[in-house]
Coordinates of C-alpha atoms (C1' of nucleotides) in Angstrom, one line a residue:
Chain A
X201 CA -78.2 -113.4 -25.9
X202 CA -79.0 -116.8 -24.6
X203 CA -76.5 -118.9 -22.6
X204 CA -75.7 -121.4 -25.4
X205 CA -74.9 -118.7 -27.8
X206 CA -72.8 -116.9 -25.3
X207 CA -70.9 -120.0 -24.4
X208 CA -70.3 -120.6 -28.1
X209 CA -68.9 -117.2 -28.7
X210 CA -66.8 -117.3 -25.6
X211 CA -65.3 -120.7 -26.6
X212 CA -64.3 -119.1 -29.8
X213 CA -62.3 -116.6 -27.8
X214 CA -64.7 -113.7 -28.1
X215 CA -65.3 -111.4 -25.2
X216 CA -69.1 -111.0 -24.9
X217 CA -70.0 -107.4 -24.3
X218 CA -67.6 -105.8 -26.7
X219 CA -68.2 -104.6 -30.3
X220 CA -66.6 -107.9 -31.4
X221 CA -69.8 -109.6 -30.5
X222 CA -71.4 -108.0 -33.5
X223 CA -68.7 -108.7 -35.9
X224 CA -69.6 -111.8 -37.8
X225 CA -68.0 -115.1 -37.4
X226 CA -67.7 -116.5 -40.8
X227 CA -70.0 -119.4 -41.6
X228 CA -67.0 -121.6 -41.5
X229 CA -66.0 -120.4 -38.1
X230 CA -69.5 -120.9 -36.8
X231 CA -69.7 -124.4 -38.3
X232 CA -66.4 -125.3 -36.6
X233 CA -67.5 -123.9 -33.3
X234 CA -70.8 -125.8 -33.5
X235 CA -68.9 -129.0 -34.1
X236 CA -66.7 -128.4 -31.0
X237 CA -69.8 -127.7 -28.8
X238 CA -71.5 -130.8 -30.1
X239 CA -68.4 -133.0 -29.5
X240 CA -68.1 -131.5 -26.0
X241 CA -71.7 -132.5 -25.3
X242 CA -71.1 -136.0 -26.7
X243 CA -68.1 -136.4 -24.4
X244 CA -70.1 -135.4 -21.4
X245 CA -72.9 -137.8 -22.4
X246 CA -70.3 -140.6 -22.7
X247 CA -69.0 -139.9 -19.3
X248 CA -72.3 -139.5 -17.5
X249 CA -73.7 -142.6 -19.2
X250 CA -70.9 -144.5 -17.6
X251 CA -71.5 -142.9 -14.2
X252 CA -68.0 -141.5 -14.1
X253 CA -67.0 -138.3 -12.3
X254 CA -64.6 -136.0 -14.1
X255 CA -61.8 -137.2 -11.9
X256 CA -62.5 -140.8 -12.9
X257 CA -62.8 -139.9 -16.5
X258 CA -59.6 -137.9 -16.3
X259 CA -57.8 -141.0 -15.0
X260 CA -59.0 -143.2 -17.8
X261 CA -57.9 -140.5 -20.3
X262 CA -54.6 -139.9 -18.6
X263 CA -55.6 -136.3 -18.2
X264 CA -56.7 -134.1 -15.4
X265 CA -60.1 -133.1 -13.9
X266 CA -59.6 -129.5 -15.0
X267 CA -59.0 -130.4 -18.5
X268 CA -62.0 -132.7 -18.7
X269 CA -64.1 -129.8 -17.4
X270 CA -62.7 -127.5 -20.1
X271 CA -63.3 -130.2 -22.7
X272 CA -66.9 -130.5 -21.7
X273 CA -67.3 -126.7 -21.8
X274 CA -65.7 -126.5 -25.3
X275 CA -63.1 -124.2 -23.8
X276 CA -61.0 -122.4 -26.4
X277 CA -57.9 -124.1 -25.2
X278 CA -59.3 -127.5 -26.2
X279 CA -58.9 -128.8 -29.7
X280 CA -61.2 -131.0 -31.7
X281 CA -58.4 -133.6 -31.7
X282 CA -58.5 -133.8 -28.0
X283 CA -62.3 -134.1 -27.9
X284 CA -62.4 -136.9 -30.5
X285 CA -59.6 -138.8 -28.8
X286 CA -61.4 -138.4 -25.5
X287 CA -64.7 -139.6 -26.8
X288 CA -62.9 -142.7 -28.3
X289 CA -61.1 -143.1 -25.0
X290 CA -64.4 -143.4 -23.2
X291 CA -65.5 -146.1 -25.6
X292 CA -67.2 -143.9 -28.2
X293 CA -67.3 -144.9 -31.8
X294 CA -66.5 -143.2 -35.0
X295 CA -70.2 -143.2 -35.7
X296 CA -70.8 -141.3 -32.5
X297 CA -68.2 -138.7 -33.4
X298 CA -69.8 -138.3 -36.9
X299 CA -73.2 -138.0 -35.3
X300 CA -72.0 -135.2 -33.1
X301 CA -70.5 -133.4 -36.1
X302 CA -73.7 -133.4 -38.0
X303 CA -75.8 -132.6 -34.9
Chain B
X123 CA -47.1 -154.0 -45.7
X124 CA -49.0 -152.0 -48.3
X125 CA -48.4 -148.3 -48.9
X126 CA -51.7 -147.2 -47.2
X127 CA -50.9 -149.1 -44.1
X128 CA -47.4 -147.7 -44.0
X129 CA -48.5 -144.2 -44.6
X130 CA -51.0 -144.6 -41.8
X131 CA -48.4 -145.8 -39.4
X132 CA -45.9 -143.2 -40.3
X133 CA -48.5 -140.5 -39.9
X134 CA -48.9 -141.7 -36.4
X135 CA -45.2 -141.2 -35.9
X136 CA -44.1 -144.7 -36.1
X137 CA -40.9 -145.6 -37.8
X138 CA -41.6 -148.5 -40.1
X139 CA -39.0 -151.2 -39.9
X140 CA -38.5 -151.2 -36.2
X141 CA -40.0 -153.5 -33.6
X142 CA -42.6 -150.8 -32.9
X143 CA -44.3 -151.8 -36.1
X144 CA -45.4 -154.9 -34.3
X145 CA -46.5 -153.3 -31.1
X146 CA -50.2 -152.7 -31.4
X147 CA -51.8 -149.4 -31.9
X148 CA -54.8 -149.5 -29.7
X149 CA -58.2 -149.7 -31.4
X150 CA -58.7 -146.0 -30.4
X151 CA -55.4 -144.9 -31.9
X152 CA -56.2 -146.8 -35.1
X153 CA -59.7 -145.3 -35.3
X154 CA -58.2 -141.8 -34.8
X155 CA -55.6 -142.3 -37.5
X156 CA -58.2 -143.7 -39.9
X157 CA -60.2 -140.5 -39.4
X158 CA -57.2 -138.3 -40.1
X159 CA -56.4 -140.2 -43.3
X160 CA -60.0 -140.0 -44.4
X161 CA -60.2 -136.3 -43.7
X162 CA -56.9 -135.8 -45.6
X163 CA -58.4 -137.6 -48.6
X164 CA -61.5 -135.5 -48.4
X165 CA -59.5 -132.3 -48.3
X166 CA -57.6 -133.4 -51.4
X167 CA -60.9 -134.2 -53.1
X168 CA -62.3 -130.8 -52.3
X169 CA -59.2 -129.1 -53.7
X170 CA -59.0 -131.2 -56.9
X171 CA -62.7 -130.9 -57.5
X172 CA -62.2 -127.2 -57.6
X173 CA -59.2 -127.4 -59.9
X174 CA -57.0 -125.7 -57.5
X175 CA -53.2 -126.2 -57.1
X176 CA -51.8 -126.6 -53.6
X177 CA -50.5 -123.1 -54.0
X178 CA -53.9 -121.7 -54.8
X179 CA -55.6 -123.7 -52.0
X180 CA -53.0 -122.4 -49.6
X181 CA -53.8 -118.9 -50.5
X182 CA -57.5 -119.4 -49.8
X183 CA -56.7 -121.1 -46.5
X184 CA -54.1 -118.4 -45.5
X185 CA -51.6 -121.2 -45.3
X186 CA -48.7 -122.4 -47.3
X187 CA -48.2 -125.0 -50.1
X188 CA -46.0 -127.1 -47.9
X189 CA -48.6 -127.3 -45.2
X190 CA -51.3 -128.2 -47.7
X191 CA -49.2 -131.0 -48.9
X192 CA -48.6 -132.2 -45.4
X193 CA -52.3 -132.0 -44.7
X194 CA -53.2 -134.1 -47.7
X195 CA -50.6 -136.7 -46.6
X196 CA -52.0 -136.8 -43.1
X197 CA -48.6 -135.9 -41.8
X198 CA -48.1 -136.4 -38.1
X199 CA -47.6 -132.6 -37.6
X200 CA -51.1 -132.0 -38.9
X201 CA -54.1 -131.9 -36.5
X202 CA -57.7 -132.9 -37.1
X203 CA -58.5 -129.4 -36.2
X204 CA -56.6 -128.0 -39.1
X205 CA -57.9 -130.6 -41.5
X206 CA -61.5 -129.9 -40.6
X207 CA -61.0 -126.1 -40.8
X208 CA -59.4 -126.5 -44.1
X209 CA -62.2 -128.7 -45.5
X210 CA -64.7 -126.0 -44.4
X211 CA -62.4 -123.3 -45.8
X212 CA -62.6 -124.9 -49.2
X213 CA -66.4 -124.9 -49.1
X214 CA -66.9 -128.3 -47.5
X215 CA -69.9 -129.0 -45.2
X216 CA -70.3 -130.6 -41.8
X217 CA -71.9 -133.5 -43.6
X218 CA -68.8 -134.0 -45.7
X219 CA -66.7 -134.0 -42.6
X220 CA -69.0 -136.5 -40.9
X221 CA -68.9 -138.7 -44.0
X222 CA -65.1 -138.7 -43.9
X223 CA -65.1 -139.7 -40.3
X224 CA -67.3 -142.7 -40.8
X225 CA -65.6 -143.6 -44.1
Chain C
dT124 C1' -76.7 -124.4 8.0
dC125 C1' -72.2 -126.9 6.9
dA126 C1' -69.3 -130.7 5.2
dG127 C1' -67.7 -133.1 1.3
dG128 C1' -67.9 -134.4 -3.4
dA129 C1' -68.2 -132.6 -7.9
dT130 C1' -67.3 -129.2 -11.3
dA131 C1' -65.4 -124.7 -12.9
dT132 C1' -61.7 -121.3 -13.4
dG133 C1' -57.0 -119.3 -13.7
dT134 C1' -52.2 -120.1 -14.4
dC135 C1' -47.9 -122.2 -15.7
dC136 C1' -44.4 -124.5 -18.6
dG137 C1' -43.0 -128.3 -21.5
dA138 C1' -44.7 -130.2 -25.7
dT139 C1' -46.8 -129.8 -30.0
dC140 C1' -48.5 -127.3 -34.0
dT141 C1' -48.3 -124.0 -38.0
dG142 C1' -46.9 -120.8 -41.5
dA143 C1' -43.0 -119.9 -43.9
dC144 C1' -38.9 -120.8 -46.4
dA145 C1' -35.6 -123.6 -48.9
dT146 C1' -34.9 -127.4 -51.4
dC147 C1' -35.8 -131.7 -53.7
dT148 C1' -38.6 -134.8 -56.6
dT149 C1' -42.0 -135.8 -60.0
dG150 C1' -44.7 -135.3 -64.1
dT151 C1' -45.4 -133.3 -68.6
dC152 C1' -44.7 -131.1 -72.9
dA153 C1' -41.8 -129.6 -76.6
Chain D
dT149 C1' -33.0 -133.9 -73.1
dG150 C1' -34.5 -129.6 -70.3
dA151 C1' -37.6 -126.4 -68.6
dC152 C1' -41.4 -125.5 -66.0
dA153 C1' -45.4 -126.4 -62.8
dA154 C1' -46.9 -129.1 -59.2
dG155 C1' -46.2 -131.5 -55.2
dA156 C1' -43.1 -133.5 -51.4
dT157 C1' -39.8 -133.1 -47.6
dG158 C1' -36.9 -130.9 -43.9
dT159 C1' -36.4 -127.2 -40.7
dC160 C1' -37.3 -123.3 -37.7
dA161 C1' -39.4 -119.7 -34.7
dG162 C1' -43.5 -118.1 -32.8
dA163 C1' -48.0 -119.5 -31.4
dT164 C1' -51.1 -122.7 -29.3
dC165 C1' -52.1 -126.7 -26.6
dG166 C1' -52.5 -129.8 -22.5
dG167 C1' -51.5 -132.0 -18.0
dA168 C1' -51.0 -130.3 -13.7
dC169 C1' -51.8 -127.6 -9.7
dA170 C1' -54.3 -124.3 -6.9
dT171 C1' -58.3 -122.4 -5.8
dA172 C1' -63.2 -121.2 -6.3
dT173 C1' -68.0 -122.3 -6.9
dC174 C1' -71.8 -125.3 -7.0
dC175 C1' -74.7 -129.3 -5.1
dT176 C1' -76.7 -132.3 -2.0
dG177 C1' -77.5 -134.9 2.2
dA178 C1' -77.6 -134.8 7.3

DNA sequence: TCAGGATATGTCCGATCTGACATCTTGTCA
DNA sequence: TGACAAGATGTCAGATCGGACATATCCTGA
């Protein structure tokens, strides 16, 4: 299993290495996770493009460095709501959000 | 103030009729609320297109009629996460979600 | 090497969300 | 009318989220 796939499963709360790995995520679950991963990547791009550290980004978003890290990793404790609001908070547009979702 | 605008503000938790009404939502807040409203409309379209009642849709989504109603009204207790998962759960695609977001 | 900045990981608790239930309103048809 | 289906609204308890903190790991330059 490649890293991206593993990260995706883990962000969905799966523990890689158990039989669960082989139980299917439904197509919907998978589509949803893909969106989260794409939004997370978009957030990181927004931040890096602006030469911000996670600490600086956290300040702008009224959040914390650890949460920014989790967002960018599409951690399972991070919602799509938070990702979208954060992308917007770093100057992203609705179009950028939509682009991530279809990515 | 027209109904749509009022619904939008109320879904954001504002109480229409107080001074808060005149305090600006930031552009980001407004963009986010617009997305929610558009996703809510998309959800309703998906349901109606399939000739489902809210009760039937709730069953498919493993939710309840009251929550479906709140989703379609972009109630402030409803997250974008739930809206997106519900649209997908009624057979919607990522493209439909993206279209709603740029609507 | 190692020091320091940047990022990742684990945990906690107050805040928010969600399914469920009850109840109310609305629309329609006889 | 009134009866019934559909939808809207209010509330609650359990579940999940999110900022914060502590700490660990990863880079990079000297």
